[in-house]
């Protein structure tokens, strides 16, 4: 048929391109855990083009059925700790798995079959189930598992599927943290996500663990060279703070920076966050943070340290709308010295960014936050009297380097 010939003509160059991309992987330098390495992203993009070209438009109906059904089972199995009951080596029978999670064997079998059909789990022998690399990470990496729990069984995305929110609040970008799509979707309008989670036993602990999991693949590793801070800092008084990690949580990014620049004096580095967060980080007595200054503060209020060489803020501004982000940055800009720099570690959206980036953006929309493009960052930075000197692009997070105008 002519349609088949036309499809074959369309697929042939795509398949050739895919073969070339796969061959390029042999000499690629991308790390194995890079979330969206250029080499792997190219392979995935071509493979998706082949799939989309091969399937008729009506196949979207069945595709959505599969995605939603797989997600529903994953959500339920995470809630039941079912993945932990499947051995990392070997397999378990459907019946034994059902007994382990205190569920009916017929129900368990139907759910397991869904995940086997998508390749998420394996059936090495009849009515037995085993892990794949995709499923075993739910067991071996508790940070990742916690992250998935936040996104799956806490119904983080569901609110965005509620057109009723936009009919109630208007068809416009959400900006009110207390009247976000998330708050509306879970039946708690008037409360921020933090207030909602604090009322749920264990939810904040899951969130903290989940963020540790996210830091494993959403980070600035290798993106920015921090060594200049130590070199430049040596020219200044030992009393000057050289690096402040603003809103730095437990200090995971600060620890990374210190590990890559061992000559950077810890005594001239500072971890800032809310008092309760910083207090917990200090009491943890992490040897990697020994000697670092700890300061409890709120970045919505005035920045207490003036004239630091570098102010670094990572994955904080995407929680907020533009106006609130400007206020946060203004507090920093107000105390920067002429030679100070502001470094912002965030996603930077581009027209060719992978779908994951835009998925994260919609996740942030659920809590009235957003990811931003180069133009967005230029606008926000300029509004507080700064300019972008350079954007250091990474495979997940980038570093926006800013100086005073």
mmCIF file of C-alpha atoms in Angstrom:
data_model
loop_
_atom_site.group_PDB
_atom_site.id
_atom_site.type_symbol
_atom_site.label_atom_id
_atom_site.label_comp_id
_atom_site.label_asym_id
_atom_site.label_seq_id
_atom_site.Cartn_x
_atom_site.Cartn_y
_atom_site.Cartn_z
ATOM 1 C CA UNK A 1 0.000 0.000 0.000
ATOM 2 C CA UNK A 2 1.094 3.579 -0.672
ATOM 3 C CA UNK A 3 0.702 4.449 3.017
ATOM 4 C CA UNK A 4 3.112 1.706 4.032
ATOM 5 C CA UNK A 5 5.661 2.791 1.436
ATOM 6 C CA UNK A 6 5.430 6.389 2.616
ATOM 7 C CA UNK A 7 5.892 5.270 6.203
ATOM 8 C CA UNK A 8 8.892 3.141 5.260
ATOM 9 C CA UNK A 9 10.435 6.118 3.447
ATOM 10 C CA UNK A 10 9.937 8.208 6.581
ATOM 11 C CA UNK A 11 11.318 5.569 8.941
ATOM 12 C CA UNK A 12 14.429 4.674 6.930
ATOM 13 C CA UNK A 13 16.401 7.892 7.624
ATOM 14 C CA UNK A 14 15.250 7.880 11.237
ATOM 15 C CA UNK A 15 16.554 4.343 11.725
ATOM 16 C CA UNK A 16 19.846 5.342 10.110
ATOM 17 C CA UNK A 17 20.064 8.325 12.444
ATOM 18 C CA UNK A 18 19.330 6.084 15.434
ATOM 19 C CA UNK A 19 22.131 3.707 14.449
ATOM 20 C CA UNK A 20 24.541 6.648 14.221
ATOM 21 C CA UNK A 21 23.490 7.961 17.626
ATOM 22 C CA UNK A 22 23.964 4.525 19.188
ATOM 23 C CA UNK A 23 27.431 4.277 17.655
ATOM 24 C CA UNK A 24 28.278 7.715 19.092
ATOM 25 C CA UNK A 25 27.455 6.360 22.535
ATOM 26 C CA UNK A 26 30.568 4.171 22.394
ATOM 27 C CA UNK A 27 32.822 7.216 22.665
ATOM 28 C CA UNK A 28 30.526 9.467 24.725
ATOM 29 C CA UNK A 29 31.848 11.047 27.904
ATOM 30 C CA UNK A 30 28.453 11.528 29.553
ATOM 31 C CA UNK A 31 28.194 10.092 33.030
ATOM 32 C CA UNK A 32 26.023 6.963 33.428
ATOM 33 C CA UNK A 33 23.709 8.775 35.868
ATOM 34 C CA UNK A 34 23.303 11.979 33.845
ATOM 35 C CA UNK A 35 19.563 12.518 33.804
ATOM 36 C CA UNK A 36 19.389 13.940 30.303
ATOM 37 C CA UNK A 37 22.862 13.619 28.848
ATOM 38 C CA UNK A 38 23.125 14.960 25.312
ATOM 39 C CA UNK A 39 24.042 11.569 23.872
ATOM 40 C CA UNK A 40 21.239 9.653 25.555
ATOM 41 C CA UNK A 41 18.742 12.431 24.899
ATOM 42 C CA UNK A 42 19.550 12.267 21.192
ATOM 43 C CA UNK A 43 18.951 8.512 21.167
ATOM 44 C CA UNK A 44 15.660 8.862 23.036
ATOM 45 C CA UNK A 45 14.512 11.688 20.739
ATOM 46 C CA UNK A 46 15.107 9.683 17.559
ATOM 47 C CA UNK A 47 13.550 6.556 19.096
ATOM 48 C CA UNK A 48 10.466 8.569 20.044
ATOM 49 C CA UNK A 49 10.275 9.985 16.526
ATOM 50 C CA UNK A 50 10.292 6.415 15.196
ATOM 51 C CA UNK A 51 7.547 5.365 17.617
ATOM 52 C CA UNK A 52 5.389 8.399 16.858
ATOM 53 C CA UNK A 53 5.779 7.907 13.116
ATOM 54 C CA UNK A 54 4.939 4.200 13.381
ATOM 55 C CA UNK A 55 1.767 4.581 15.441
ATOM 56 C CA UNK A 56 -1.473 6.075 14.102
ATOM 57 C CA UNK A 57 -2.945 9.142 15.862
ATOM 58 C CA UNK A 58 -5.719 7.048 17.410
ATOM 59 C CA UNK A 59 -3.056 5.090 19.322
ATOM 60 C CA UNK A 60 -2.946 7.993 21.784
ATOM 61 C CA UNK A 61 -6.055 6.528 23.370
ATOM 62 C CA UNK A 62 -4.355 3.256 24.270
ATOM 63 C CA UNK A 63 -1.104 5.039 25.167
ATOM 64 C CA UNK A 64 -2.870 7.093 27.837
ATOM 65 C CA UNK A 65 -4.583 3.986 29.159
ATOM 66 C CA UNK A 66 -1.194 2.331 29.599
ATOM 67 C CA UNK A 67 0.488 5.345 31.219
ATOM 68 C CA UNK A 68 -2.321 5.968 33.689
ATOM 69 C CA UNK A 69 -2.698 2.290 34.538
ATOM 70 C CA UNK A 70 1.020 1.748 35.087
ATOM 71 C CA UNK A 71 1.182 4.849 37.285
ATOM 72 C CA UNK A 72 -1.836 3.701 39.307
ATOM 73 C CA UNK A 73 -0.225 0.343 40.078
ATOM 74 C CA UNK A 74 3.144 1.908 40.922
ATOM 75 C CA UNK A 75 1.392 4.323 43.255
ATOM 76 C CA UNK A 76 -0.443 1.494 45.015
ATOM 77 C CA UNK A 77 2.605 -0.768 45.246
ATOM 78 C CA UNK A 78 4.680 2.056 46.738
ATOM 79 C CA UNK A 79 1.987 2.616 49.342
ATOM 80 C CA UNK A 80 1.984 -1.092 50.176
ATOM 81 C CA UNK A 81 5.806 -1.453 50.063
ATOM 82 C CA UNK A 82 5.235 -4.195 47.511
ATOM 83 C CA UNK A 83 8.476 -3.577 45.630
ATOM 84 C CA UNK A 84 10.421 -4.286 48.825
ATOM 85 C CA UNK A 85 8.832 -7.754 48.964
ATOM 86 C CA UNK A 86 10.227 -8.731 45.564
ATOM 87 C CA UNK A 87 13.781 -10.100 46.000
ATOM 88 C CA UNK A 88 16.601 -8.242 44.275
ATOM 89 C CA UNK A 89 17.964 -11.614 43.157
ATOM 90 C CA UNK A 90 15.609 -14.283 41.850
ATOM 91 C CA UNK A 91 11.836 -13.984 41.869
ATOM 92 C CA UNK A 92 8.718 -14.421 43.992
ATOM 93 C CA UNK A 93 5.449 -16.089 43.077
ATOM 94 C CA UNK A 94 2.336 -13.995 42.645
ATOM 95 C CA UNK A 95 0.775 -15.882 45.551
ATOM 96 C CA UNK A 96 3.704 -15.257 47.900
ATOM 97 C CA UNK A 97 3.790 -11.584 46.954
ATOM 98 C CA UNK A 98 0.065 -11.313 47.646
ATOM 99 C CA UNK A 99 0.568 -12.872 51.069
ATOM 100 C CA UNK A 100 3.497 -10.564 51.813
ATOM 101 C CA UNK A 101 1.420 -7.444 51.169
ATOM 102 C CA UNK A 102 -1.746 -8.897 52.726
ATOM 103 C CA UNK A 103 -3.694 -8.658 49.485
ATOM 104 C CA UNK A 104 -5.930 -10.911 47.452
ATOM 105 C CA UNK A 105 -3.915 -13.007 44.999
ATOM 106 C CA UNK A 106 -6.265 -12.219 42.110
ATOM 107 C CA UNK A 107 -5.927 -8.475 42.719
ATOM 108 C CA UNK A 108 -2.159 -8.762 43.063
ATOM 109 C CA UNK A 109 -1.855 -10.813 39.886
ATOM 110 C CA UNK A 110 -3.801 -8.294 37.823
ATOM 111 C CA UNK A 111 -1.665 -5.420 39.086
ATOM 112 C CA UNK A 112 1.589 -7.302 38.552
ATOM 113 C CA UNK A 113 0.529 -8.235 35.024
ATOM 114 C CA UNK A 114 0.168 -4.545 34.198
ATOM 115 C CA UNK A 115 3.760 -3.822 35.230
ATOM 116 C CA UNK A 116 5.073 -6.920 33.468
ATOM 117 C CA UNK A 117 3.322 -5.889 30.251
ATOM 118 C CA UNK A 118 5.158 -2.546 30.211
ATOM 119 C CA UNK A 119 8.526 -4.118 31.019
ATOM 120 C CA UNK A 120 8.686 -2.474 34.436
ATOM 121 C CA UNK A 121 8.775 -5.947 36.047
ATOM 122 C CA UNK A 122 9.731 -9.354 34.634
ATOM 123 C CA UNK A 123 8.057 -12.769 34.652
ATOM 124 C CA UNK A 124 11.037 -15.176 34.599
ATOM 125 C CA UNK A 125 8.728 -18.162 35.024
ATOM 126 C CA UNK A 126 4.990 -18.627 35.018
ATOM 127 C CA UNK A 127 3.221 -16.643 37.756
ATOM 128 C CA UNK A 128 6.504 -15.357 39.210
ATOM 129 C CA UNK A 129 7.711 -11.769 39.245
ATOM 130 C CA UNK A 130 11.230 -10.306 39.357
ATOM 131 C CA UNK A 131 12.816 -6.876 39.364
ATOM 132 C CA UNK A 132 14.240 -4.941 36.434
ATOM 133 C CA UNK A 133 16.737 -2.058 36.787
ATOM 134 C CA UNK A 134 13.785 0.344 36.609
ATOM 135 C CA UNK A 135 11.945 -1.269 39.507
ATOM 136 C CA UNK A 136 14.870 -2.286 41.721
ATOM 137 C CA UNK A 137 15.862 1.354 42.260
ATOM 138 C CA UNK A 138 12.641 1.694 44.260
ATOM 139 C CA UNK A 139 14.243 -0.723 46.729
ATOM 140 C CA UNK A 140 17.936 0.155 46.615
ATOM 141 C CA UNK A 141 17.598 3.949 46.627
ATOM 142 C CA UNK A 142 15.236 5.050 49.380
ATOM 143 C CA UNK A 143 15.732 8.693 48.440
ATOM 144 C CA UNK A 144 14.471 7.973 44.942
ATOM 145 C CA UNK A 145 11.627 5.884 46.334
ATOM 146 C CA UNK A 146 10.599 8.773 48.595
ATOM 147 C CA UNK A 147 10.727 11.140 45.636
ATOM 148 C CA UNK A 148 8.412 8.857 43.669
ATOM 149 C CA UNK A 149 6.048 8.609 46.621
ATOM 150 C CA UNK A 150 5.734 12.384 46.653
ATOM 151 C CA UNK A 151 4.987 12.437 42.940
ATOM 152 C CA UNK A 152 2.763 9.368 42.791
ATOM 153 C CA UNK A 153 0.771 8.501 45.867
ATOM 154 C CA UNK A 154 0.567 12.056 47.156
ATOM 155 C CA UNK A 155 -1.258 12.961 43.932
ATOM 156 C CA UNK A 156 1.124 15.798 43.136
ATOM 157 C CA UNK A 157 0.103 15.974 39.482
ATOM 158 C CA UNK A 158 -3.604 15.237 39.846
ATOM 159 C CA UNK A 159 -4.555 18.840 40.722
ATOM 160 C CA UNK A 160 -3.299 20.026 37.324
ATOM 161 C CA UNK A 161 -5.806 17.703 35.688
ATOM 162 C CA UNK A 162 -8.637 19.564 37.403
ATOM 163 C CA UNK A 163 -9.975 22.213 35.003
ATOM 164 C CA UNK A 164 -12.268 23.227 37.864
ATOM 165 C CA UNK A 165 -9.302 25.030 39.436
ATOM 166 C CA UNK A 166 -8.965 27.372 36.476
ATOM 167 C CA UNK A 167 -12.711 27.850 36.275
ATOM 168 C CA UNK A 168 -12.631 28.915 39.944
ATOM 169 C CA UNK A 169 -9.493 31.067 39.930
ATOM 170 C CA UNK A 170 -9.368 32.092 36.284
ATOM 171 C CA UNK A 171 -7.411 30.830 33.294
ATOM 172 C CA UNK A 172 -4.145 32.416 34.330
ATOM 173 C CA UNK A 173 -0.790 31.401 35.768
ATOM 174 C CA UNK A 174 -1.169 30.427 39.444
ATOM 175 C CA UNK A 175 0.813 32.701 41.790
ATOM 176 C CA UNK A 176 -0.867 32.409 45.212
ATOM 177 C CA UNK A 177 0.894 29.744 47.324
ATOM 178 C CA UNK A 178 -2.181 29.341 49.549
ATOM 179 C CA UNK A 179 -4.555 28.970 46.608
ATOM 180 C CA UNK A 180 -2.471 26.760 44.352
ATOM 181 C CA UNK A 181 -3.786 23.981 42.108
ATOM 182 C CA UNK A 182 -2.352 21.535 44.649
ATOM 183 C CA UNK A 183 -4.235 23.053 47.581
ATOM 184 C CA UNK A 184 -7.412 23.126 45.502
ATOM 185 C CA UNK A 185 -6.932 19.571 44.267
ATOM 186 C CA UNK A 186 -6.497 18.060 47.730
ATOM 187 C CA UNK A 187 -9.394 20.031 49.184
ATOM 188 C CA UNK A 188 -7.351 22.456 51.283
ATOM 189 C CA UNK A 189 -7.706 25.901 49.687
ATOM 190 C CA UNK A 190 -6.124 28.640 51.760
ATOM 191 C CA UNK A 191 -3.182 26.488 52.848
ATOM 192 C CA UNK A 192 0.314 26.254 51.407
ATOM 193 C CA UNK A 193 1.752 22.882 50.472
ATOM 194 C CA UNK A 194 4.005 23.078 53.547
ATOM 195 C CA UNK A 195 1.025 23.590 55.843
ATOM 196 C CA UNK A 196 -0.766 20.685 54.193
ATOM 197 C CA UNK A 197 2.226 18.361 54.445
ATOM 198 C CA UNK A 198 2.971 19.300 58.043
ATOM 199 C CA UNK A 199 -0.523 18.111 58.930
ATOM 200 C CA UNK A 200 0.194 14.701 57.386
ATOM 201 C CA UNK A 201 2.231 12.355 59.586
ATOM 202 C CA UNK A 202 5.549 11.504 57.984
ATOM 203 C CA UNK A 203 5.021 13.619 54.875
ATOM 204 C CA UNK A 204 7.762 16.159 55.612
ATOM 205 C CA UNK A 205 10.214 13.353 56.397
ATOM 206 C CA UNK A 206 9.337 11.738 53.069
ATOM 207 C CA UNK A 207 9.853 15.066 51.312
ATOM 208 C CA UNK A 208 13.290 15.607 52.872
ATOM 209 C CA UNK A 209 14.344 12.085 51.923
ATOM 210 C CA UNK A 210 12.925 12.588 48.443
ATOM 211 C CA UNK A 211 14.938 15.757 47.927
ATOM 212 C CA UNK A 212 18.085 13.832 48.833
ATOM 213 C CA UNK A 213 17.121 11.350 46.139
ATOM 214 C CA UNK A 214 16.577 14.148 43.617
ATOM 215 C CA UNK A 215 19.988 15.604 44.395
ATOM 216 C CA UNK A 216 21.511 12.405 43.075
ATOM 217 C CA UNK A 217 20.526 13.237 39.502
ATOM 218 C CA UNK A 218 19.418 16.900 39.599
ATOM 219 C CA UNK A 219 22.573 18.742 40.563
ATOM 220 C CA UNK A 220 25.340 21.025 39.313
ATOM 221 C CA UNK A 221 28.119 18.444 39.378
ATOM 222 C CA UNK A 222 30.686 19.424 36.773
ATOM 223 C CA UNK A 223 28.616 22.380 35.574
ATOM 224 C CA UNK A 224 30.487 25.251 37.246
ATOM 225 C CA UNK A 225 34.113 25.727 38.284
ATOM 226 C CA UNK A 226 34.095 27.072 41.848
ATOM 227 C CA UNK A 227 37.893 27.064 42.206
ATOM 228 C CA UNK A 228 38.158 30.781 41.466
ATOM 229 C CA UNK A 229 36.460 31.520 44.800
ATOM 230 C CA UNK A 230 39.444 30.148 46.716
ATOM 231 C CA UNK A 231 41.926 31.953 44.459
ATOM 232 C CA UNK A 232 40.122 35.280 44.705
ATOM 233 C CA UNK A 233 39.333 34.776 48.376
ATOM 234 C CA UNK A 234 43.018 34.502 49.230
ATOM 235 C CA UNK A 235 43.369 38.172 48.264
ATOM 236 C CA UNK A 236 40.869 39.293 50.883
ATOM 237 C CA UNK A 237 40.626 39.451 54.658
ATOM 238 C CA UNK A 238 40.043 36.090 56.363
ATOM 239 C CA UNK A 239 37.048 37.782 57.986
ATOM 240 C CA UNK A 240 35.219 38.037 54.681
ATOM 241 C CA UNK A 241 32.641 35.356 53.952
ATOM 242 C CA UNK A 242 33.564 33.846 50.598
ATOM 243 C CA UNK A 243 30.574 31.599 49.916
ATOM 244 C CA UNK A 244 27.032 31.519 51.288
ATOM 245 C CA UNK A 245 24.694 28.662 50.378
ATOM 246 C CA UNK A 246 21.353 30.475 50.735
ATOM 247 C CA UNK A 247 18.476 28.123 51.494
ATOM 248 C CA UNK A 248 21.000 25.295 51.385
ATOM 249 C CA UNK A 249 19.052 22.769 53.448
ATOM 250 C CA UNK A 250 21.280 20.128 54.991
ATOM 251 C CA UNK A 251 24.284 21.359 53.012
ATOM 252 C CA UNK A 252 24.454 18.803 50.186
ATOM 253 C CA UNK A 253 25.514 21.386 47.585
ATOM 254 C CA UNK A 254 27.939 23.130 49.921
ATOM 255 C CA UNK A 255 29.552 19.763 50.640
ATOM 256 C CA UNK A 256 29.939 19.147 46.910
ATOM 257 C CA UNK A 257 31.584 22.536 46.399
ATOM 258 C CA UNK A 258 33.972 21.996 49.311
ATOM 259 C CA UNK A 259 34.902 18.557 47.980
ATOM 260 C CA UNK A 260 35.820 19.988 44.574
ATOM 261 C CA UNK A 261 37.681 22.992 46.022
ATOM 262 C CA UNK A 262 39.493 21.642 49.117
ATOM 263 C CA UNK A 263 41.597 24.817 49.376
ATOM 264 C CA UNK A 264 38.457 26.873 50.057
ATOM 265 C CA UNK A 265 38.526 27.703 53.812
ATOM 266 C CA UNK A 266 35.462 26.194 55.471
ATOM 267 C CA UNK A 267 35.565 28.930 58.091
ATOM 268 C CA UNK A 268 34.745 31.434 55.341
ATOM 269 C CA UNK A 269 31.786 29.430 54.041
ATOM 270 C CA UNK A 270 28.262 29.625 55.411
ATOM 271 C CA UNK A 271 25.113 27.510 55.278
ATOM 272 C CA UNK A 272 21.880 29.486 55.572
ATOM 273 C CA UNK A 273 18.315 28.247 55.868
ATOM 274 C CA UNK A 274 15.390 28.463 58.262
ATOM 275 C CA UNK A 275 16.560 28.173 61.895
ATOM 276 C CA UNK A 276 15.010 24.726 62.388
ATOM 277 C CA UNK A 277 16.729 23.419 59.234
ATOM 278 C CA UNK A 278 20.146 24.891 60.005
ATOM 279 C CA UNK A 279 19.947 23.765 63.622
ATOM 280 C CA UNK A 280 19.357 20.179 62.482
ATOM 281 C CA UNK A 281 22.232 20.392 59.991
ATOM 282 C CA UNK A 282 24.610 21.719 62.643
ATOM 283 C CA UNK A 283 23.587 19.110 65.206
ATOM 284 C CA UNK A 284 24.184 16.352 62.636
ATOM 285 C CA UNK A 285 27.936 16.994 63.093
ATOM 286 C CA UNK A 286 28.674 16.106 59.482
ATOM 287 C CA UNK A 287 32.492 15.954 59.215
ATOM 288 C CA UNK A 288 32.274 17.377 55.695
ATOM 289 C CA UNK A 289 30.767 20.550 57.160
ATOM 290 C CA UNK A 290 33.095 20.821 60.146
ATOM 291 C CA UNK A 291 34.256 24.417 60.483
ATOM 292 C CA UNK A 292 31.489 25.854 58.301
ATOM 293 C CA UNK A 293 29.419 28.748 59.653
ATOM 294 C CA UNK A 294 25.716 28.030 60.235
ATOM 295 C CA UNK A 295 23.147 30.816 60.244
ATOM 296 C CA UNK A 296 19.399 30.508 60.641
ATOM 297 C CA UNK A 297 17.503 33.026 58.524
ATOM 298 C CA UNK A 298 14.548 33.465 56.186
ATOM 299 C CA UNK A 299 15.422 34.462 52.624
ATOM 300 C CA UNK A 300 12.098 36.295 52.427
ATOM 301 C CA UNK A 301 13.613 38.795 54.888
ATOM 302 C CA UNK A 302 16.767 40.921 54.700
ATOM 303 C CA UNK A 303 20.037 39.091 53.996
ATOM 304 C CA UNK A 304 22.047 39.395 57.249
ATOM 305 C CA UNK A 305 25.524 38.992 55.725
ATOM 306 C CA UNK A 306 26.839 41.903 53.702
ATOM 307 C CA UNK A 307 29.546 41.813 51.084
ATOM 308 C CA UNK A 308 30.109 38.071 50.709
ATOM 309 C CA UNK A 309 32.103 37.144 47.621
ATOM 310 C CA UNK A 310 29.506 34.639 46.385
ATOM 311 C CA UNK A 311 25.848 34.131 47.230
ATOM 312 C CA UNK A 312 24.620 30.784 45.920
ATOM 313 C CA UNK A 313 20.946 29.776 45.806
ATOM 314 C CA UNK A 314 19.812 26.453 44.312
ATOM 315 C CA UNK A 315 16.361 25.047 43.574
ATOM 316 C CA UNK A 316 14.599 27.614 45.747
ATOM 317 C CA UNK A 317 13.346 30.218 43.291
ATOM 318 C CA UNK A 318 11.401 27.681 41.234
ATOM 319 C CA UNK A 319 9.075 27.354 44.228
ATOM 320 C CA UNK A 320 7.880 30.927 43.709
ATOM 321 C CA UNK A 321 6.235 33.182 41.140
ATOM 322 C CA UNK A 322 8.168 36.020 39.508
ATOM 323 C CA UNK A 323 7.216 38.755 41.972
ATOM 324 C CA UNK A 324 8.198 36.709 45.027
ATOM 325 C CA UNK A 325 11.417 35.565 43.343
ATOM 326 C CA UNK A 326 12.332 39.195 42.684
ATOM 327 C CA UNK A 327 11.844 40.013 46.362
ATOM 328 C CA UNK A 328 14.088 37.109 47.406
ATOM 329 C CA UNK A 329 16.836 38.183 45.013
ATOM 330 C CA UNK A 330 16.479 41.841 45.955
ATOM 331 C CA UNK A 331 17.439 40.996 49.535
ATOM 332 C CA UNK A 332 20.670 39.489 48.199
ATOM 333 C CA UNK A 333 21.367 42.229 45.652
ATOM 334 C CA UNK A 334 20.993 44.865 48.364
ATOM 335 C CA UNK A 335 23.993 43.522 50.310
ATOM 336 C CA UNK A 336 26.276 42.520 47.437
ATOM 337 C CA UNK A 337 29.621 44.282 47.161
ATOM 338 C CA UNK A 338 30.914 45.585 43.834
ATOM 339 C CA UNK A 339 32.862 42.348 43.297
ATOM 340 C CA UNK A 340 30.208 39.978 44.672
ATOM 341 C CA UNK A 341 28.551 37.380 42.479
ATOM 342 C CA UNK A 342 25.150 35.746 42.683
ATOM 343 C CA UNK A 343 24.978 32.163 41.431
ATOM 344 C CA UNK A 344 21.553 30.637 40.778
ATOM 345 C CA UNK A 345 21.341 26.863 40.381
ATOM 346 C CA UNK A 346 18.102 26.073 38.549
ATOM 347 C CA UNK A 347 16.717 24.543 35.389
ATOM 348 C CA UNK A 348 16.867 26.796 32.334
ATOM 349 C CA UNK A 349 14.126 26.064 29.831
ATOM 350 C CA UNK A 350 14.735 26.181 26.084
ATOM 351 C CA UNK A 351 12.528 25.282 23.093
ATOM 352 C CA UNK A 352 14.470 22.037 22.680
ATOM 353 C CA UNK A 353 14.524 21.113 26.384
ATOM 354 C CA UNK A 354 13.523 17.477 27.051
ATOM 355 C CA UNK A 355 9.907 16.764 28.082
ATOM 356 C CA UNK A 356 11.088 16.124 31.643
ATOM 357 C CA UNK A 357 11.955 19.816 32.032
ATOM 358 C CA UNK A 358 8.438 20.849 31.064
ATOM 359 C CA UNK A 359 7.006 18.138 33.287
ATOM 360 C CA UNK A 360 8.883 19.653 36.225
ATOM 361 C CA UNK A 361 7.555 23.069 35.235
ATOM 362 C CA UNK A 362 3.974 21.783 35.476
ATOM 363 C CA UNK A 363 4.775 20.162 38.819
ATOM 364 C CA UNK A 364 5.933 23.551 40.056
ATOM 365 C CA UNK A 365 2.802 25.174 38.636
ATOM 366 C CA UNK A 366 0.824 22.890 40.943
ATOM 367 C CA UNK A 367 2.282 24.818 43.898
ATOM 368 C CA UNK A 368 2.283 28.214 42.133
ATOM 369 C CA UNK A 369 5.975 28.006 41.233
ATOM 370 C CA UNK A 370 7.680 27.764 37.840
ATOM 371 C CA UNK A 371 10.798 26.842 35.907
ATOM 372 C CA UNK A 372 12.244 29.619 33.744
ATOM 373 C CA UNK A 373 13.799 30.340 30.362
ATOM 374 C CA UNK A 374 16.875 32.459 29.648
ATOM 375 C CA UNK A 375 14.589 35.421 28.962
ATOM 376 C CA UNK A 376 12.753 34.871 32.252
ATOM 377 C CA UNK A 377 16.009 34.876 34.206
ATOM 378 C CA UNK A 378 17.248 37.980 32.398
ATOM 379 C CA UNK A 379 14.054 39.820 33.329
ATOM 380 C CA UNK A 380 14.105 38.813 36.994
ATOM 381 C CA UNK A 381 17.806 39.505 37.479
ATOM 382 C CA UNK A 382 17.615 42.901 35.743
ATOM 383 C CA UNK A 383 14.710 43.931 37.972
ATOM 384 C CA UNK A 384 16.968 43.789 41.058
ATOM 385 C CA UNK A 385 19.892 45.688 39.571
ATOM 386 C CA UNK A 386 21.943 42.720 38.380
ATOM 387 C CA UNK A 387 22.898 41.308 35.007
ATOM 388 C CA UNK A 388 23.679 37.819 33.803
ATOM 389 C CA UNK A 389 27.384 37.457 33.101
ATOM 390 C CA UNK A 390 27.098 33.888 31.840
ATOM 391 C CA UNK A 391 24.828 30.861 31.998
ATOM 392 C CA UNK A 392 26.660 27.588 32.561
ATOM 393 C CA UNK A 393 24.358 24.955 31.099
ATOM 394 C CA UNK A 394 24.104 21.484 32.614
ATOM 395 C CA UNK A 395 22.127 18.377 31.738
ATOM 396 C CA UNK A 396 19.632 18.967 34.540
ATOM 397 C CA UNK A 397 20.462 22.117 36.500
ATOM 398 C CA UNK A 398 22.367 25.084 35.136
ATOM 399 C CA UNK A 399 24.183 27.879 36.944
ATOM 400 C CA UNK A 400 23.141 31.455 36.183
ATOM 401 C CA UNK A 401 26.109 33.685 37.059
ATOM 402 C CA UNK A 402 25.109 37.256 37.947
ATOM 403 C CA UNK A 403 26.970 40.452 38.837
ATOM 404 C CA UNK A 404 25.978 43.988 39.782
ATOM 405 C CA UNK A 405 25.183 46.378 36.944
#
